[in-house]
């Protein structure tokens, strides 16, 4: 179930499907300069939480050269920036009231999505080169130009806007939103996140599962071992599977059946988990079949042989 | 009996004595040996050496090495004690960390001065990239200077003070059973750990400060005792056949997911993130941390070789691993100035600046390899270099205690940038020069900072010896070149001849090249200084271009060496002719070949001339003759 593709920004506003989302008022959040913003939760028509949204209207230019910011901001369920939308006649502007170009919007999206941007660790004054002044053509005033080292961390001519937005979008609100998501984690939401196809959501959710939940959502975890597109999610899912998994033939054979399809490190991880298991005849044939498909690296051959040998020796014990 | 007499003799003349290690086969009888054993007392076992010197430098890492060289070259007698058998500390063949610094800005700011001389020398004579040969370059520079007494394997363990003066230190040599009792006028703590200062009872800092303590946004909400961890490196080589590896039982076990934030890009040199110990006492738990790091190295190599995830490692085998871990952080000795985050991120021109840094604010998570689910570092790039003041390089507690290296007066946050070795080297040159200057002018460093005229004279001395300080230009009243006219065989549009006396000896990113540039013709290219009246000239100093925009540092890692020049730097003038003329009469001539240094000093029999010509005969490949600066002295 793929609801959206993260980090794919629609230049002309939000994707069509978002329009059908219902909004639910959550809380007031005190943003920069003591401005209160209303935080809303957006749900789809199946009542599943999708995004957070806030409407921000604030002035950002200390030198009076820019217009106020009027913008709707969207975060995902982990509190990470997702998207923004500007009101039709009050778009973002740069130095001398030049409107943002499509390229500027893309740049801003990239910057706002970068949680470790340099904007995090510098004061806005430090990003200005005091040697270089820009003279306004429209009003009587000058402003400092962005220091060359920092040009990639901003939209040229809109440093104050970008800086203010970044700190609002990536400030304490992130934490607040994440905690709100944690507070509403129901079985349905856990399932939704695990099955979202979004590896960020999956990593977060796997890490947050307690033992009982790992038991409850075992089928989805197994599915993630076999079919996640991410390099690491299958490993986290494997580690979260209850110990009992490795004693249940119906369960471990499901994982063994994944062997031909999954990546080499995931294969090794599955085999390593099975080294203390006496596999049944179906498991044995799955392993043998996999072995025949070779060639396999030494490490996998050793692991498979160890598992198969364990089977034999325990058979011998039983026949005695 | 003969031996006992000898001992008494030594005691009488005050040289100290000691029981030598006696081999019964050496000719002393069994009875002598028995007497020897009976009489043995603690203070008799060790040979006792009393030494008096101008300047005691504790620590032979990059900071101490440069401090000793700078002081010795400026006329001070120096004793350099190093608790290892090699110079270079974290850079030496025992540890093999990169000598990092302001090159990381990827602008024009490679460090100059003694470090540059060492790195240029090393790049030329060590094209085989042997780390032991790097040690040798340091060794050669130190032992070739008659003002330096180098004591290897010597660890200080006691410091004697009187009021605001450090008087003497005691140190022990593990190889010779000698105890050194060293009195000096000045002491430098270049130990890294701040051991000398701590033993003296000087004020120091440790751990991580709160945001509030120094107004640092990167500070913590609450201060703690935690430091960055230590690292142990390894090297490996590729062979022409499979090289199996079996890990020891104590090696840690790693799997694929341990490396989501720690990329194994290549096998030949690994990896700064093999780091541990930040949550322990970084000094006193060092034995355990070292072994834990060994368990990590061998665990990671086991993973590389045997997990199947790195099949290209089949023919690779370990060839070396670190003898001792490289430390990033321990004590920081408090000076009259404590550098903070603001000094790094939004630097101001400090009046007493003596060096600069340019490494990012690069803090590492203390857990290191104990928690591989976390990104191991957080690095915040800088917009440009920042100044390091002399006030951060001497102790506020003692008048004659200076320091250079990671143990200078900074907060934890500022240390995350100042700690790297190229930066530490320039601090070393600054304090070594300061000590000599102070000895000559009967001042202490704190008084030097307050005496503006003396401070400027000291900065001019540093600059003349090729230490760069931001915004400090040559105004040396003794430099005859500054009063000269300039003329050249030719010059490029951006390389006017007059730039050799513009006072700036490097690219400082202000749009000017600050050097004379001329197309090399068949006869080379020349530049001439001329005076209205004849000048008596005894010293000619030249500063050449060595490509300070590039990295220049030995590395075990191929990718780090990729854009470096191992050998003479292309831009540098190789062969040149110095000629002096009185009117049209030649009065002086000297030809220099195979130069690869940035700064050359020619002290000659003084001659009187009204023209000095430098003809560039050959460069190391550059089509342009390039000279940053020419200085002339009586």
PDB file of C-alpha atoms in Angstrom, chain A residues 107-280:
ATOM      1  CA  UNK A 107      15.442  24.631  -3.759  1.00  0.00           C
ATOM      2  CA  UNK A 108      13.321  25.667  -0.784  1.00  0.00           C
ATOM      3  CA  UNK A 109      11.741  22.218  -0.607  1.00  0.00           C
ATOM      4  CA  UNK A 110      15.173  20.610  -0.551  1.00  0.00           C
ATOM      5  CA  UNK A 111      16.399  22.979   2.154  1.00  0.00           C
ATOM      6  CA  UNK A 112      13.335  22.549   4.371  1.00  0.00           C
ATOM      7  CA  UNK A 113      13.616  18.766   4.077  1.00  0.00           C
ATOM      8  CA  UNK A 114      17.266  18.852   5.191  1.00  0.00           C
ATOM      9  CA  UNK A 115      17.066  18.501   8.963  1.00  0.00           C
ATOM     10  CA  UNK A 116      20.823  18.973   9.340  1.00  0.00           C
ATOM     11  CA  UNK A 117      21.031  22.092   7.181  1.00  0.00           C
ATOM     12  CA  UNK A 118      23.646  24.673   8.114  1.00  0.00           C
ATOM     13  CA  UNK A 119      20.704  26.955   8.904  1.00  0.00           C
ATOM     14  CA  UNK A 120      20.268  24.878  12.057  1.00  0.00           C
ATOM     15  CA  UNK A 121      23.626  25.817  13.533  1.00  0.00           C
ATOM     16  CA  UNK A 122      24.250  29.388  12.411  1.00  0.00           C
ATOM     17  CA  UNK A 123      22.608  32.657  13.348  1.00  0.00           C
ATOM     18  CA  UNK A 124      21.112  34.347  10.328  1.00  0.00           C
ATOM     19  CA  UNK A 125      23.525  37.305  10.708  1.00  0.00           C
ATOM     20  CA  UNK A 126      26.438  34.909  10.386  1.00  0.00           C
ATOM     21  CA  UNK A 127      25.245  33.798   6.970  1.00  0.00           C
ATOM     22  CA  UNK A 128      25.508  37.304   5.555  1.00  0.00           C
ATOM     23  CA  UNK A 129      28.681  38.632   3.988  1.00  0.00           C
ATOM     24  CA  UNK A 130      29.036  42.115   5.485  1.00  0.00           C
ATOM     25  CA  UNK A 131      31.409  43.068   2.658  1.00  0.00           C
ATOM     26  CA  UNK A 132      28.759  42.713  -0.043  1.00  0.00           C
ATOM     27  CA  UNK A 133      25.673  44.916  -0.054  1.00  0.00           C
ATOM     28  CA  UNK A 134      22.691  44.712  -2.356  1.00  0.00           C
ATOM     29  CA  UNK A 135      21.088  48.021  -3.284  1.00  0.00           C
ATOM     30  CA  UNK A 136      17.337  47.929  -3.746  1.00  0.00           C
ATOM     31  CA  UNK A 137      15.868  49.443  -6.909  1.00  0.00           C
ATOM     32  CA  UNK A 138      12.386  49.724  -5.487  1.00  0.00           C
ATOM     33  CA  UNK A 139      12.890  51.066  -2.007  1.00  0.00           C
ATOM     34  CA  UNK A 140      15.601  53.127  -0.430  1.00  0.00           C
ATOM     35  CA  UNK A 141      17.653  50.512   1.334  1.00  0.00           C
ATOM     36  CA  UNK A 142      20.349  47.904   1.227  1.00  0.00           C
ATOM     37  CA  UNK A 143      20.671  44.383   2.535  1.00  0.00           C
ATOM     38  CA  UNK A 144      23.640  42.066   2.996  1.00  0.00           C
ATOM     39  CA  UNK A 145      24.300  39.366   0.428  1.00  0.00           C
ATOM     40  CA  UNK A 146      24.585  35.736   1.421  1.00  0.00           C
ATOM     41  CA  UNK A 147      28.143  34.622   2.106  1.00  0.00           C
ATOM     42  CA  UNK A 148      29.342  32.562  -0.870  1.00  0.00           C
ATOM     43  CA  UNK A 149      29.969  29.489   1.295  1.00  0.00           C
ATOM     44  CA  UNK A 150      26.332  29.437   2.291  1.00  0.00           C
ATOM     45  CA  UNK A 151      24.712  30.119  -1.063  1.00  0.00           C
ATOM     46  CA  UNK A 152      23.664  26.513  -1.470  1.00  0.00           C
ATOM     47  CA  UNK A 153      21.914  26.545   1.882  1.00  0.00           C
ATOM     48  CA  UNK A 154      19.420  29.211   0.859  1.00  0.00           C
ATOM     49  CA  UNK A 155      17.424  30.674  -2.001  1.00  0.00           C
ATOM     50  CA  UNK A 156      19.500  33.618  -3.207  1.00  0.00           C
ATOM     51  CA  UNK A 157      17.887  36.876  -2.151  1.00  0.00           C
ATOM     52  CA  UNK A 158      15.519  35.234   0.333  1.00  0.00           C
ATOM     53  CA  UNK A 159      17.813  34.308   3.186  1.00  0.00           C
ATOM     54  CA  UNK A 160      15.617  35.682   5.972  1.00  0.00           C
ATOM     55  CA  UNK A 161      12.529  33.977   4.573  1.00  0.00           C
ATOM     56  CA  UNK A 162      14.303  30.662   4.160  1.00  0.00           C
ATOM     57  CA  UNK A 163      15.945  30.905   7.572  1.00  0.00           C
ATOM     58  CA  UNK A 164      12.681  31.729   9.357  1.00  0.00           C
ATOM     59  CA  UNK A 165      10.807  28.973   7.573  1.00  0.00           C
ATOM     60  CA  UNK A 166      13.486  26.375   8.232  1.00  0.00           C
ATOM     61  CA  UNK A 167      13.537  27.106  11.940  1.00  0.00           C
ATOM     62  CA  UNK A 168       9.751  26.987  12.160  1.00  0.00           C
ATOM     63  CA  UNK A 169       9.439  23.812  10.124  1.00  0.00           C
ATOM     64  CA  UNK A 170      12.359  22.009  11.798  1.00  0.00           C
ATOM     65  CA  UNK A 171      12.152  23.540  15.240  1.00  0.00           C
ATOM     66  CA  UNK A 172      10.502  22.162  18.399  1.00  0.00           C
ATOM     67  CA  UNK A 173       7.349  21.452  16.412  1.00  0.00           C
ATOM     68  CA  UNK A 174       8.941  18.326  14.905  1.00  0.00           C
ATOM     69  CA  UNK A 175       9.243  16.768  18.300  1.00  0.00           C
ATOM     70  CA  UNK A 176       5.744  17.800  19.229  1.00  0.00           C
ATOM     71  CA  UNK A 177       4.278  16.214  16.097  1.00  0.00           C
ATOM     72  CA  UNK A 178       6.230  12.993  16.521  1.00  0.00           C
ATOM     73  CA  UNK A 179       4.967  12.719  20.055  1.00  0.00           C
ATOM     74  CA  UNK A 180       1.440  13.282  18.890  1.00  0.00           C
ATOM     75  CA  UNK A 181       1.839  10.406  16.454  1.00  0.00           C
ATOM     76  CA  UNK A 182       3.168   8.191  19.238  1.00  0.00           C
ATOM     77  CA  UNK A 183       0.207   9.162  21.411  1.00  0.00           C
ATOM     78  CA  UNK A 184      -2.254   8.042  18.753  1.00  0.00           C
ATOM     79  CA  UNK A 185      -0.554   4.755  17.888  1.00  0.00           C
ATOM     80  CA  UNK A 186      -3.446   2.297  17.659  1.00  0.00           C
ATOM     81  CA  UNK A 187      -3.338  -1.166  16.155  1.00  0.00           C
ATOM     82  CA  UNK A 188      -4.742   0.320  12.991  1.00  0.00           C
ATOM     83  CA  UNK A 189      -2.100   3.040  12.825  1.00  0.00           C
ATOM     84  CA  UNK A 190       0.735   0.619  13.616  1.00  0.00           C
ATOM     85  CA  UNK A 191      -0.446  -1.593  10.807  1.00  0.00           C
ATOM     86  CA  UNK A 192      -0.821   1.391   8.520  1.00  0.00           C
ATOM     87  CA  UNK A 193       2.742   2.567   9.172  1.00  0.00           C
ATOM     88  CA  UNK A 194       4.299  -0.890   8.865  1.00  0.00           C
ATOM     89  CA  UNK A 195       2.491  -1.455   5.581  1.00  0.00           C
ATOM     90  CA  UNK A 196       3.009   2.087   4.291  1.00  0.00           C
ATOM     91  CA  UNK A 197       5.823   1.253   1.884  1.00  0.00           C
ATOM     92  CA  UNK A 198       7.603   4.205   3.466  1.00  0.00           C
ATOM     93  CA  UNK A 199      10.908   2.904   4.877  1.00  0.00           C
ATOM     94  CA  UNK A 200      11.161   5.812   7.326  1.00  0.00           C
ATOM     95  CA  UNK A 201       7.774   4.897   8.805  1.00  0.00           C
ATOM     96  CA  UNK A 202       8.731   1.232   8.828  1.00  0.00           C
ATOM     97  CA  UNK A 203      12.017   1.790  10.629  1.00  0.00           C
ATOM     98  CA  UNK A 204      10.320   4.009  13.187  1.00  0.00           C
ATOM     99  CA  UNK A 205       7.492   1.570  13.766  1.00  0.00           C
ATOM    100  CA  UNK A 206       9.682  -1.534  13.996  1.00  0.00           C
ATOM    101  CA  UNK A 207      11.871   0.200  16.579  1.00  0.00           C
ATOM    102  CA  UNK A 208       8.787   1.115  18.638  1.00  0.00           C
ATOM    103  CA  UNK A 209       7.140  -2.316  18.717  1.00  0.00           C
ATOM    104  CA  UNK A 210       7.105  -3.998  22.104  1.00  0.00           C
ATOM    105  CA  UNK A 211       7.244  -7.769  22.410  1.00  0.00           C
ATOM    106  CA  UNK A 212       3.497  -8.281  22.396  1.00  0.00           C
ATOM    107  CA  UNK A 213       3.100  -6.026  19.386  1.00  0.00           C
ATOM    108  CA  UNK A 214       5.918  -7.852  17.580  1.00  0.00           C
ATOM    109  CA  UNK A 215       3.915 -11.046  18.122  1.00  0.00           C
ATOM    110  CA  UNK A 216       0.707  -9.405  16.982  1.00  0.00           C
ATOM    111  CA  UNK A 217       2.187  -7.908  13.809  1.00  0.00           C
ATOM    112  CA  UNK A 218       4.432 -10.822  12.987  1.00  0.00           C
ATOM    113  CA  UNK A 219       2.894 -11.461   9.545  1.00  0.00           C
ATOM    114  CA  UNK A 220       3.646  -7.899   8.450  1.00  0.00           C
ATOM    115  CA  UNK A 221       7.184  -8.118   9.846  1.00  0.00           C
ATOM    116  CA  UNK A 222       7.753 -11.320   7.871  1.00  0.00           C
ATOM    117  CA  UNK A 223       6.434  -9.601   4.797  1.00  0.00           C
ATOM    118  CA  UNK A 224       8.934  -6.785   5.323  1.00  0.00           C
ATOM    119  CA  UNK A 225      11.799  -9.285   5.546  1.00  0.00           C
ATOM    120  CA  UNK A 226      10.888 -10.623   2.139  1.00  0.00           C
ATOM    121  CA  UNK A 227       9.664  -7.623   0.262  1.00  0.00           C
ATOM    122  CA  UNK A 228      10.986  -4.358   1.632  1.00  0.00           C
ATOM    123  CA  UNK A 229      12.867  -2.360  -0.956  1.00  0.00           C
ATOM    124  CA  UNK A 230      15.060  -0.869   1.747  1.00  0.00           C
ATOM    125  CA  UNK A 231      18.528  -2.309   2.533  1.00  0.00           C
ATOM    126  CA  UNK A 232      18.085  -2.215   6.293  1.00  0.00           C
ATOM    127  CA  UNK A 233      14.358  -2.664   7.045  1.00  0.00           C
ATOM    128  CA  UNK A 234      14.488  -6.469   6.493  1.00  0.00           C
ATOM    129  CA  UNK A 235      17.269  -6.715   9.100  1.00  0.00           C
ATOM    130  CA  UNK A 236      15.377  -4.659  11.661  1.00  0.00           C
ATOM    131  CA  UNK A 237      12.235  -6.712  10.980  1.00  0.00           C
ATOM    132  CA  UNK A 238      14.161  -9.979  11.362  1.00  0.00           C
ATOM    133  CA  UNK A 239      15.580  -8.852  14.687  1.00  0.00           C
ATOM    134  CA  UNK A 240      12.117  -7.944  15.918  1.00  0.00           C
ATOM    135  CA  UNK A 241      10.547 -11.332  15.113  1.00  0.00           C
ATOM    136  CA  UNK A 242       9.658 -13.266  18.288  1.00  0.00           C
ATOM    137  CA  UNK A 243      12.086 -16.058  19.226  1.00  0.00           C
ATOM    138  CA  UNK A 244       9.296 -18.603  18.689  1.00  0.00           C
ATOM    139  CA  UNK A 245       9.379 -17.845  14.971  1.00  0.00           C
ATOM    140  CA  UNK A 246      12.470 -20.017  14.617  1.00  0.00           C
ATOM    141  CA  UNK A 247      10.745 -23.043  16.126  1.00  0.00           C
ATOM    142  CA  UNK A 248       7.582 -22.837  14.008  1.00  0.00           C
ATOM    143  CA  UNK A 249       8.022 -24.615  10.667  1.00  0.00           C
ATOM    144  CA  UNK A 250       5.137 -22.734   9.050  1.00  0.00           C
ATOM    145  CA  UNK A 251       6.776 -19.454  10.014  1.00  0.00           C
ATOM    146  CA  UNK A 252      10.430 -20.128   9.325  1.00  0.00           C
ATOM    147  CA  UNK A 253       9.632 -21.913   6.106  1.00  0.00           C
ATOM    148  CA  UNK A 254       7.929 -18.758   4.931  1.00  0.00           C
ATOM    149  CA  UNK A 255      11.202 -16.951   5.516  1.00  0.00           C
ATOM    150  CA  UNK A 256      13.225 -19.733   3.877  1.00  0.00           C
ATOM    151  CA  UNK A 257      11.026 -19.392   0.841  1.00  0.00           C
ATOM    152  CA  UNK A 258      12.185 -15.768   0.575  1.00  0.00           C
ATOM    153  CA  UNK A 259      15.836 -16.826   0.239  1.00  0.00           C
ATOM    154  CA  UNK A 260      16.077 -16.770  -3.566  1.00  0.00           C
ATOM    155  CA  UNK A 261      14.516 -13.301  -3.763  1.00  0.00           C
ATOM    156  CA  UNK A 262      16.200 -11.327  -1.015  1.00  0.00           C
ATOM    157  CA  UNK A 263      19.585  -9.622  -0.975  1.00  0.00           C
ATOM    158  CA  UNK A 264      22.757 -11.433   0.026  1.00  0.00           C
ATOM    159  CA  UNK A 265      23.018  -9.818   3.484  1.00  0.00           C
ATOM    160  CA  UNK A 266      19.354 -10.662   4.198  1.00  0.00           C
ATOM    161  CA  UNK A 267      19.941 -14.274   3.101  1.00  0.00           C
ATOM    162  CA  UNK A 268      22.880 -14.499   5.488  1.00  0.00           C
ATOM    163  CA  UNK A 269      20.853 -12.935   8.285  1.00  0.00           C
ATOM    164  CA  UNK A 270      17.975 -15.426   7.826  1.00  0.00           C
ATOM    165  CA  UNK A 271      20.372 -18.375   7.755  1.00  0.00           C
ATOM    166  CA  UNK A 272      22.201 -17.095  10.838  1.00  0.00           C
ATOM    167  CA  UNK A 273      18.902 -16.887  12.727  1.00  0.00           C
ATOM    168  CA  UNK A 274      18.226 -20.540  11.872  1.00  0.00           C
ATOM    169  CA  UNK A 275      21.490 -21.983  13.142  1.00  0.00           C
ATOM    170  CA  UNK A 276      19.868 -23.168  16.394  1.00  0.00           C
ATOM    171  CA  UNK A 277      16.818 -24.612  14.681  1.00  0.00           C
ATOM    172  CA  UNK A 278      16.210 -28.235  13.721  1.00  0.00           C
ATOM    173  CA  UNK A 279      14.382 -27.570  10.478  1.00  0.00           C
ATOM    174  CA  UNK A 280      11.628 -29.854   9.244  1.00  0.00           C
TER     175      UNK A 280
END
